[in-house]
Amino acid sequence: MNPETEYREGLEELAAHYKSILELLGEDTEREGLLKTPLRVAKAMQILTRGYEQDANKVLTDALFEEKYNQMVIVKDIDFFSLCEHHMLPFYGKVHVAYIPNGYITGLSKIARVVDIFSHRLQVQERLTQQIKDCIQQTLRPLGVMVVIEAKHMCMQMRGVEKQNAITTTSDFSGAFNQAKTREEFMNLLRGESKRI
């Protein structure tokens, strides 16, 4: 799906619901500034939830290469945006992924695509972390995977406690990353404590 030109079935119905929502909020949906808003929001929501239509496992297997490399591969600082399923407000930040190959590697951009697919669904940060890890583990079958996500949540910034600088960090890991030494190596590399090129 090209999010700029193709939309999923139900777009017009979704727009009609958004028109009703605007009216329930007390707005005049016939005023100039709001005439096209229901359709715009419906299109935006389909783009923001396009991950439901995409297969993250297939993204990895489409770029699977046999390689005898068995050291840590890290893709860090992957920007992401998602919608929290509790308030449908954005949360956003960085995803850091490491895996230790076990005979196969995948294209580096595919790791970022996996993040994109799972983040373009209604989410909670904890589940997002686990889904990324599980997908890589199940598809590549590496010696281990670790995922760390650092995010700010608009539901904490715009409403509720209204804390502007709170950052939530989640992590999940498998295989070789069950060893504290391996996790520590990954975290040191994230913090830039390794020798840079």
mmCIF file of C-alpha atoms in Angstrom, residues 57-65 105-110 140:
data_model
loop_
_atom_site.group_PDB
_atom_site.id
_atom_site.type_symbol
_atom_site.label_atom_id
_atom_site.label_comp_id
_atom_site.label_asym_id
_atom_site.label_seq_id
_atom_site.Cartn_x
_atom_site.Cartn_y
_atom_site.Cartn_z
ATOM 1 C CA ASN A 57 8.306 -11.781 8.852
ATOM 2 C CA LYS A 58 8.134 -11.606 5.053
ATOM 3 C CA VAL A 59 10.137 -8.367 5.065
ATOM 4 C CA LEU A 60 12.994 -10.209 6.785
ATOM 5 C CA THR A 61 12.835 -13.378 4.680
ATOM 6 C CA ASP A 62 12.789 -11.377 1.426
ATOM 7 C CA ALA A 63 16.336 -10.220 2.232
ATOM 8 C CA LEU A 64 17.827 -13.271 3.940
ATOM 9 C CA PHE A 65 21.462 -14.066 3.192
ATOM 10 C CA ILE A 105 21.766 -12.195 8.193
ATOM 11 C CA THR A 106 19.137 -9.838 6.792
ATOM 12 C CA GLY A 107 19.400 -6.507 5.025
ATOM 13 C CA LEU A 108 20.000 -3.787 7.611
ATOM 14 C CA SER A 109 17.123 -1.654 6.333
ATOM 15 C CA LYS A 110 14.793 -4.596 6.955
ATOM 16 C CA LEU A 140 16.205 -15.248 11.488
#
